[in-house]
CSV table of C-alpha atoms in Angstrom, one decimal:
chain,number,residue,atom,x,y,z
X,156,MET,CA,-3.6,61.0,-29.0
X,157,MET,CA,-5.9,59.9,-31.9
X,158,TYR,CA,-5.2,56.3,-31.1
X,159,GLU,CA,-6.2,56.7,-27.5
X,160,GLN,CA,-9.4,58.4,-28.6
X,161,GLN,CA,-10.2,55.5,-30.9
X,162,GLN,CA,-9.6,53.1,-28.0
X,163,GLN,CA,-11.9,55.1,-25.8
X,164,ARG,CA,-14.5,55.1,-28.6
X,165,GLN,CA,-14.4,51.3,-28.7
X,166,VAL,CA,-15.2,51.0,-25.1
X,167,GLY,CA,-18.0,53.6,-25.4
X,168,ILE,CA,-16.4,56.9,-24.4
X,169,ILE,CA,-15.0,59.7,-26.5
X,170,HIS,CA,-13.8,63.1,-25.3
X,171,VAL,CA,-14.3,65.4,-28.2
X,172,ASP,CA,-11.1,67.2,-29.3
X,173,ASN,CA,-10.8,70.8,-30.6
X,174,ASN,CA,-11.4,69.6,-34.2
X,175,LYS,CA,-14.8,68.1,-33.5
X,176,GLY,CA,-16.1,70.1,-30.5
X,177,ARG,CA,-14.9,71.7,-27.3
X,178,GLN,CA,-14.8,71.2,-23.6
X,179,MET,CA,-17.2,73.4,-21.7
X,180,ARG,CA,-16.8,75.1,-18.4
X,181,LEU,CA,-19.7,75.5,-16.1
X,182,GLU,CA,-19.5,77.8,-13.1
X,183,ASP,CA,-20.7,76.0,-10.0
X,184,SER,CA,-21.7,77.4,-6.7
X,185,ASP,CA,-19.7,74.6,-4.9
X,186,GLN,CA,-16.6,74.8,-7.1
X,187,ASP,CA,-14.7,77.5,-8.9
X,188,SER,CA,-15.0,75.8,-12.2
X,189,THR,CA,-16.0,72.3,-13.5
X,190,LYS,CA,-14.9,70.9,-16.8
X,191,LEU,CA,-17.9,69.4,-18.6
X,192,GLU,CA,-17.4,67.2,-21.6
X,193,ILE,CA,-19.3,66.3,-24.7
X,194,VAL,CA,-19.6,62.5,-25.3
X,195,ASP,CA,-20.5,61.3,-28.8
X,196,LEU,CA,-21.4,57.7,-29.2
X,197,SER,CA,-23.7,58.2,-32.3
X,198,GLY,CA,-23.8,55.9,-35.3
X,199,MET,CA,-21.9,53.0,-33.6
X,200,SER,CA,-24.6,50.3,-34.0
X,201,LEU,CA,-24.8,49.9,-30.3
X,202,ASP,CA,-27.3,47.4,-29.0
X,203,SER,CA,-26.6,48.2,-25.3
X,204,LEU,CA,-24.4,50.7,-23.4
X,205,PRO,CA,-21.3,49.5,-21.6
X,206,ASN,CA,-20.7,50.5,-18.0
X,207,PRO,CA,-18.8,53.8,-18.4
X,208,PRO,CA,-15.5,54.1,-16.5
X,209,LEU,CA,-15.8,57.8,-15.9
X,210,ASN,CA,-17.8,60.1,-13.7
X,211,LEU,CA,-21.0,60.8,-15.7
X,212,ALA,CA,-21.5,64.0,-13.8
X,213,THR,CA,-18.8,65.6,-16.0
X,214,ILE,CA,-21.0,65.2,-19.1
X,215,CYS,CA,-22.9,68.2,-20.4
X,216,LYS,CA,-23.9,66.6,-23.8
X,217,LEU,CA,-24.5,62.9,-24.5
X,218,ASP,CA,-25.2,61.8,-28.0
X,219,LEU,CA,-26.4,58.2,-28.4
X,220,SER,CA,-28.3,58.8,-31.7
X,221,ASN,CA,-28.4,56.4,-34.7
X,222,ASN,CA,-27.8,53.2,-32.8
X,223,ASN,CA,-29.9,50.1,-32.0
X,224,LEU,CA,-30.6,50.8,-28.4
X,225,GLN,CA,-33.8,49.3,-27.0
X,226,ASN,CA,-33.4,50.8,-23.5
X,227,ILE,CA,-31.3,53.2,-21.5
X,228,PRO,CA,-30.3,51.9,-18.0
X,229,GLU,CA,-32.0,53.7,-15.1
X,230,SER,CA,-28.7,53.9,-13.2
X,231,LEU,CA,-26.9,55.6,-16.1
X,232,THR,CA,-29.5,58.3,-16.6
X,233,ALA,CA,-29.7,59.0,-12.8
X,234,ARG,CA,-25.9,59.9,-12.8
X,235,LEU,CA,-26.1,62.4,-15.6
X,236,LEU,CA,-26.5,65.2,-13.1
X,237,ASN,CA,-25.1,68.0,-15.3
X,238,VAL,CA,-26.3,66.9,-18.7
X,239,ILE,CA,-27.8,69.8,-20.7
X,240,VAL,CA,-28.3,68.0,-24.0
X,241,LEU,CA,-29.4,64.4,-24.4
X,242,ASP,CA,-29.8,63.1,-27.9
X,243,VAL,CA,-31.1,59.5,-28.4
X,244,HIS,CA,-32.9,59.9,-31.7
X,245,SER,CA,-33.1,57.1,-34.2
X,246,ASN,CA,-32.9,54.1,-31.9
X,247,GLN,CA,-35.3,51.3,-31.0
X,248,LEU,CA,-36.4,52.7,-27.7
X,249,LYS,CA,-39.8,51.6,-26.5
X,250,CYS,CA,-39.7,53.6,-23.3
X,251,LEU,CA,-37.6,56.1,-21.5
X,252,PRO,CA,-36.2,55.5,-18.0
X,253,ASN,CA,-38.1,57.1,-15.1
X,254,SER,CA,-34.8,58.4,-13.8
X,255,ILE,CA,-34.9,61.0,-16.6
X,256,GLY,CA,-36.7,63.1,-14.0
X,257,CYS,CA,-33.4,63.5,-12.2
X,258,LEU,CA,-32.0,65.6,-15.0
X,259,SER,CA,-32.7,68.9,-13.5
X,260,LYS,CA,-30.4,70.8,-15.8
X,261,LEU,CA,-31.5,69.2,-19.0
X,262,LYS,CA,-32.5,71.8,-21.7
X,263,ILE,CA,-32.7,69.9,-24.9
X,264,LEU,CA,-34.1,66.4,-25.2
X,265,ASN,CA,-34.3,64.6,-28.6
X,266,VAL,CA,-36.1,61.2,-28.6
X,267,SER,CA,-37.4,61.3,-32.1
X,268,GLY,CA,-37.4,58.3,-34.4
X,269,ASN,CA,-38.0,55.6,-31.8
X,270,LEU,CA,-40.9,53.4,-30.8
X,271,LEU,CA,-42.2,55.3,-27.8
X,272,GLN,CA,-45.9,55.0,-27.0
X,273,GLN,CA,-45.7,57.4,-24.1
X,274,LEU,CA,-43.4,59.6,-22.2
X,275,PRO,CA,-42.7,59.0,-18.5
X,276,THR,CA,-44.6,61.3,-16.1
X,277,THR,CA,-41.3,62.0,-14.4
X,278,ILE,CA,-40.3,64.1,-17.3
X,279,ASP,CA,-42.3,66.8,-15.5
X,280,ASN,CA,-39.3,67.2,-13.2
X,281,CYS,CA,-37.1,68.4,-16.0
X,282,ARG,CA,-38.1,72.0,-15.3
X,283,SER,CA,-35.1,73.5,-17.2
X,284,LEU,CA,-36.2,71.8,-20.4
X,285,GLN,CA,-36.5,74.2,-23.4
X,286,GLU,CA,-36.8,71.9,-26.4
X,287,LEU,CA,-38.5,68.5,-26.6
X,288,ASN,CA,-38.4,66.6,-29.9
X,289,ALA,CA,-40.5,63.5,-29.9
X,290,ASN,CA,-41.3,63.3,-33.6
X,291,PHE,CA,-41.7,60.0,-35.4
X,292,ASN,CA,-42.8,57.8,-32.5
X,293,LYS,CA,-46.0,56.0,-31.6
X,294,LEU,CA,-47.2,58.4,-28.9
X,295,ARG,CA,-50.9,58.2,-28.2
X,296,GLN,CA,-50.9,60.8,-25.5
X,297,LEU,CA,-48.6,63.2,-23.6
X,298,PRO,CA,-48.4,63.4,-19.8
X,299,ASP,CA,-51.5,65.2,-18.5
X,300,THR,CA,-49.4,67.7,-16.4
X,301,ILE,CA,-46.7,68.4,-18.9
X,302,GLY,CA,-47.8,72.0,-19.3
X,303,PHE,CA,-48.0,72.8,-15.6
X,304,GLU,CA,-44.4,71.7,-14.9
X,305,LEU,CA,-42.3,72.4,-18.0
X,306,VAL,CA,-42.7,76.1,-17.7
X,307,ASN,CA,-39.5,76.9,-19.6
X,308,LEU,CA,-40.4,74.8,-22.7
X,309,ARG,CA,-40.0,76.9,-25.9
X,310,LYS,CA,-40.3,74.2,-28.6
X,311,LEU,CA,-42.5,71.2,-28.5
X,312,SER,CA,-42.3,68.9,-31.6
X,313,VAL,CA,-44.6,65.8,-31.5
X,314,ASN,CA,-45.3,65.4,-35.2
X,315,SER,CA,-45.8,62.0,-36.9
X,316,ASN,CA,-47.3,60.2,-33.9
X,317,LYS,CA,-50.8,58.9,-33.0
X,318,LEU,CA,-51.9,61.7,-30.7
X,319,VAL,CA,-55.7,62.0,-30.4
X,320,PHE,CA,-55.6,65.2,-28.3
X,321,LEU,CA,-53.2,67.5,-26.6
X,322,PRO,CA,-53.5,67.7,-22.8
X,323,HIS,CA,-55.4,70.6,-21.4
X,324,SER,CA,-52.2,71.7,-19.6
X,325,THR,CA,-50.5,72.4,-22.9
X,326,SER,CA,-52.2,75.8,-22.9
X,327,HIS,CA,-50.2,76.7,-19.8
X,328,LEU,CA,-46.9,76.6,-21.7
X,329,SER,CA,-46.6,80.4,-21.6
X,330,ASN,CA,-43.0,80.4,-22.9
X,331,LEU,CA,-43.7,78.1,-25.8
X,332,ARG,CA,-42.6,79.6,-29.2
X,333,VAL,CA,-43.1,76.6,-31.5
X,334,LEU,CA,-45.8,73.9,-31.4
X,335,ASP,CA,-45.6,71.2,-34.1
X,336,ALA,CA,-48.3,68.6,-33.9
X,337,ARG,CA,-48.8,67.7,-37.6
X,338,LEU,CA,-49.4,64.2,-38.9
X,339,ASN,CA,-51.3,63.0,-35.9
X,340,CYS,CA,-54.9,62.0,-35.3
X,341,LEU,CA,-56.0,65.1,-33.4
X,342,ARG,CA,-59.7,65.5,-32.9
X,343,SER,CA,-59.5,68.9,-31.3
X,344,LEU,CA,-57.2,71.5,-29.8
X,345,PRO,CA,-57.3,72.8,-26.2
X,346,GLU,CA,-59.9,75.6,-25.8
X,347,ASP,CA,-57.9,78.1,-23.8
X,348,LEU,CA,-54.9,78.7,-26.2
X,349,GLU,CA,-54.8,82.4,-25.3
X,350,ASN,CA,-52.4,81.6,-22.5
X,351,LEU,CA,-49.7,80.7,-25.1
X,352,ILE,CA,-48.7,84.4,-25.2
X,353,ASN,CA,-45.3,83.8,-26.9
X,354,LEU,CA,-46.3,81.2,-29.4
X,355,GLN,CA,-45.1,82.2,-32.9
X,356,ILE,CA,-45.5,79.0,-35.0
X,357,LEU,CA,-48.4,76.6,-34.7
X,358,ASN,CA,-48.6,73.6,-37.1
X,359,VAL,CA,-51.5,71.2,-36.8
X,360,SER,CA,-51.6,70.3,-40.4
X,361,GLN,CA,-52.3,66.8,-41.9
X,362,ASN,CA,-54.5,65.5,-39.2
X,363,PHE,CA,-56.8,64.8,-42.1
X,364,GLN,CA,-60.3,63.6,-41.4
X,365,TYR,CA,-59.9,63.9,-37.6
X,366,LEU,CA,-59.5,67.7,-37.1
X,367,ALA,CA,-62.8,69.4,-38.2
X,368,ALA,CA,-62.7,72.6,-36.1
X,369,LEU,CA,-60.4,75.2,-34.5
X,370,PRO,CA,-61.1,76.8,-31.1
X,371,TYR,CA,-62.0,80.5,-31.1
X,372,SER,CA,-59.1,81.1,-28.8
X,373,ILE,CA,-56.7,80.5,-31.7
X,374,GLY,CA,-57.3,84.1,-32.7
X,375,LEU,CA,-56.0,85.3,-29.3
X,376,LEU,CA,-52.5,84.0,-29.9
X,377,MET,CA,-51.2,87.6,-30.3
X,378,SER,CA,-47.6,86.6,-31.1
X,379,LEU,CA,-48.5,84.1,-33.8
X,380,VAL,CA,-46.6,84.6,-37.1
X,381,GLU,CA,-47.3,81.3,-38.9
X,382,LEU,CA,-50.4,79.1,-38.7
X,383,ASP,CA,-50.6,75.9,-40.7
X,384,VAL,CA,-54.0,74.0,-40.6
X,385,SER,CA,-53.7,72.5,-44.1
X,386,TYR,CA,-55.1,69.1,-45.0
X,387,ASN,CA,-57.7,68.7,-42.3
X,388,LYS,CA,-61.5,68.6,-42.4
X,389,ILE,CA,-62.0,72.3,-41.4
X,390,THR,CA,-65.0,74.0,-42.9
X,391,THR,CA,-64.9,77.3,-41.1
X,392,LEU,CA,-62.1,79.5,-39.8
X,393,PRO,CA,-62.8,81.2,-36.5
X,394,ASP,CA,-63.5,84.9,-37.1
X,395,SER,CA,-60.9,85.6,-34.3
X,396,ILE,CA,-58.1,84.8,-36.7
X,397,GLY,CA,-58.8,88.2,-38.2
X,398,CYS,CA,-57.4,89.8,-35.0
X,399,LEU,CA,-53.9,88.2,-35.4
X,400,LYS,CA,-51.9,91.3,-36.3
X,401,LYS,CA,-48.6,89.6,-36.4
X,402,LEU,CA,-49.8,86.7,-38.6
X,403,GLN,CA,-47.7,86.6,-41.8
X,404,LYS,CA,-48.4,83.1,-43.1
X,405,LEU,CA,-51.7,81.1,-43.1
X,406,SER,CA,-51.9,77.7,-44.8
X,407,VAL,CA,-55.4,76.2,-45.2
X,408,GLU,CA,-55.1,74.2,-48.4
X,409,GLY,CA,-56.7,70.7,-48.4
X,410,ASN,CA,-59.7,71.7,-46.3
X,411,PRO,CA,-63.4,71.8,-47.4
X,412,LEU,CA,-63.6,75.5,-46.4
X,413,ALA,CA,-66.9,77.2,-46.8
X,414,SER,CA,-66.0,80.3,-44.7
X,415,PRO,CA,-64.1,82.3,-45.8
X,416,PRO,CA,-65.3,81.3,-49.4
X,417,PRO,CA,-62.8,80.4,-52.1
X,418,GLU,CA,-63.1,83.8,-53.8
X,419,VAL,CA,-61.9,85.5,-50.6
X,420,MET,CA,-59.1,83.0,-49.8
X,421,GLU,CA,-57.6,83.4,-53.3
X,422,GLN,CA,-57.1,87.1,-52.7
X,423,GLY,CA,-54.5,86.6,-50.0
X,424,LEU,CA,-54.0,86.8,-46.2
X,425,HIS,CA,-54.8,90.6,-45.9
X,426,VAL,CA,-58.3,90.1,-47.5
X,427,VAL,CA,-59.0,87.0,-45.5
X,428,LYS,CA,-58.2,88.8,-42.2
X,429,GLN,CA,-60.3,91.7,-43.3
X,430,TYR,CA,-63.2,89.3,-44.1
X,431,LEU,CA,-63.0,87.7,-40.7
X,432,CYS,CA,-62.7,91.1,-38.9
X,433,ASP,CA,-65.9,92.2,-40.8
X,434,ASN,CA,-67.6,89.1,-39.5
X,435,ILE,CA,-66.8,90.1,-36.0
X,436,ASN,CA,-68.0,93.6,-36.6
X,437,GLY,CA,-71.2,92.3,-38.2
X,438,THR,CA,-70.5,93.8,-41.6
X,439,SER,CA,-72.2,92.0,-44.5
X,440,HIS,CA,-70.1,90.3,-47.0
X,441,LYS,CA,-72.6,90.2,-49.9
X,442,PRO,CA,-70.9,91.5,-53.0
X,443,SER,CA,-71.6,95.1,-53.6
X,444,HIS,CA,-72.9,94.6,-57.2
X,445,LYS,CA,-75.5,92.3,-55.9
X,446,LYS,CA,-76.5,94.3,-52.8
X,447,ASN,CA,-77.0,97.5,-54.8
X,448,SER,CA,-77.7,96.1,-58.3
X,449,TRP,CA,-81.2,97.3,-58.7
X,450,LEU,CA,-80.3,100.8,-57.5
X,451,GLY,CA,-77.4,100.9,-59.9
X,452,LYS,CA,-79.5,99.9,-62.8
X,453,LEU,CA,-82.0,102.6,-62.0
X,454,ALA,CA,-79.2,105.1,-62.2
X,455,LYS,CA,-78.1,103.6,-65.5
X,456,CYS,CA,-81.6,103.9,-66.8
X,457,GLY,CA,-81.6,107.6,-66.0
X,458,THR,CA,-84.2,107.5,-63.2
X,459,PHE,CA,-82.0,109.4,-60.8
X,460,SER,CA,-80.0,111.4,-63.3
X,461,GLY,CA,-82.9,113.2,-65.0
X,462,GLN,CA,-82.1,111.8,-68.4
X,463,SER,CA,-82.5,108.5,-70.2
X,464,VAL,CA,-79.3,106.5,-71.0
X,465,LYS,CA,-79.2,103.8,-73.6
X,466,ILE,CA,-77.8,100.6,-72.2
X,467,PRO,CA,-77.6,97.0,-73.5
X,468,GLU,CA,-81.0,95.3,-73.4
X,469,ARG,CA,-79.7,92.4,-71.3
X,470,GLU,CA,-78.7,94.7,-68.4
X,471,ALA,CA,-82.0,96.2,-67.5
X,472,TYR,CA,-85.5,97.1,-68.5
X,473,ILE,CA,-86.3,100.8,-69.0
X,474,MET,CA,-89.4,102.9,-69.0
X,475,PRO,CA,-90.9,104.0,-72.3
X,476,SER,CA,-90.8,107.6,-71.2
X,477,TYR,CA,-89.2,109.5,-68.4
X,478,ARG,CA,-91.2,110.5,-65.4
X,479,PRO,CA,-89.6,112.4,-62.5
X,480,ILE,CA,-89.3,110.4,-59.4
X,481,ASP,CA,-91.5,112.9,-57.5
X,482,GLY,CA,-94.3,112.3,-59.9
X,483,LEU,CA,-94.2,108.6,-59.4
X,484,ALA,CA,-94.1,108.7,-55.6
X,485,SER,CA,-97.9,108.3,-55.3
X,486,PRO,CA,-100.2,105.4,-54.3
X,487,ARG,CA,-100.8,104.8,-58.0
X,488,TYR,CA,-97.2,103.8,-58.6
X,489,MET,CA,-96.5,102.3,-55.2
X,490,GLY,CA,-94.6,99.0,-55.5
X,491,MET,CA,-93.3,99.7,-59.0
X,492,PHE,CA,-89.7,100.1,-57.8
X,493,SER,CA,-89.2,96.7,-56.2
X,494,PRO,CA,-86.3,94.8,-57.8
X,495,LYS,CA,-88.7,92.0,-58.8
X,496,ARG,CA,-90.9,94.2,-60.9
X,497,LEU,CA,-88.1,96.4,-62.3
X,498,PHE,CA,-86.1,93.4,-63.6
X,499,SER,CA,-88.7,90.8,-64.4
X,500,PRO,CA,-89.7,90.2,-68.0
X,501,LYS,CA,-93.3,90.4,-66.8
X,502,SER,CA,-92.8,93.8,-65.2
X,503,TYR,CA,-94.6,97.0,-65.9
X,504,PHE,CA,-91.8,98.2,-68.1
X,505,SER,CA,-91.2,97.3,-71.7
X,506,ARG,CA,-88.0,97.4,-73.6
């Protein structure tokens, strides 16, 4: 049995046994049951694919990863009618066959680690697709309509490419849970991200000098748990981020942030969210000791307490004798209680 399998592997086909995998059964409307098989041709240094001697419609998973493939025949892809998982990562592919649009049952597609500069527009027809991994390619753009058609997509990984923007339709991927677009050349993100109602993880880090701002709608991602915008050129976080109640992790290091200021950021996520919420509500963020400093020093000097209190000379200037506040509330003393006069060395008060 093992010898037969080795022979089959040499001609390009292997039926996985119980030690390495399992045969799967798929209920079909036309048949009582259909045996679907896993075919593993990974790591065989293949430069091309031989003509398979079996019915490709019986394959539910095809693994062609870690080879030297430069193309996948259109005719082969078109016959993978029941394939659910297609893994071609770590090859030399410069393009994908247009017939990939025939894979109506495809749920997981891994094309990472190739030389792809674009994805075929026919990928929009893979409407069952749930995971698309196109990391480590040379992609400059994604199909414009990708978000309108791949309505079941839950994970989109396009990190380590050359993407300048994400198509507007990306914001229509309402079932998306994970969006990984780090290590690209993104100049901006789509404006209407609020439609990504199930997005939990968003990573747009390491776009470096290209990404300088985030859309306000990023704060409307109500399911968001992790947000990574580190190592970009962002100077201001949108105040709307303060509304993300489920957010547990926020990474912003490596940005020239001015708002929130560093003293707020170093206090942790809870303080940052409160700061941003206060911005929305119009609450001032001036430190309380600055905002009320002159009133506080008046109290320390005894003006409001009815008695004089000795304090260090450097903290305030005090009156030579105590006068009740009522007695000083006259035109003669008007203007004496401004902060400039109270705490200026040239004020009316002496030490």
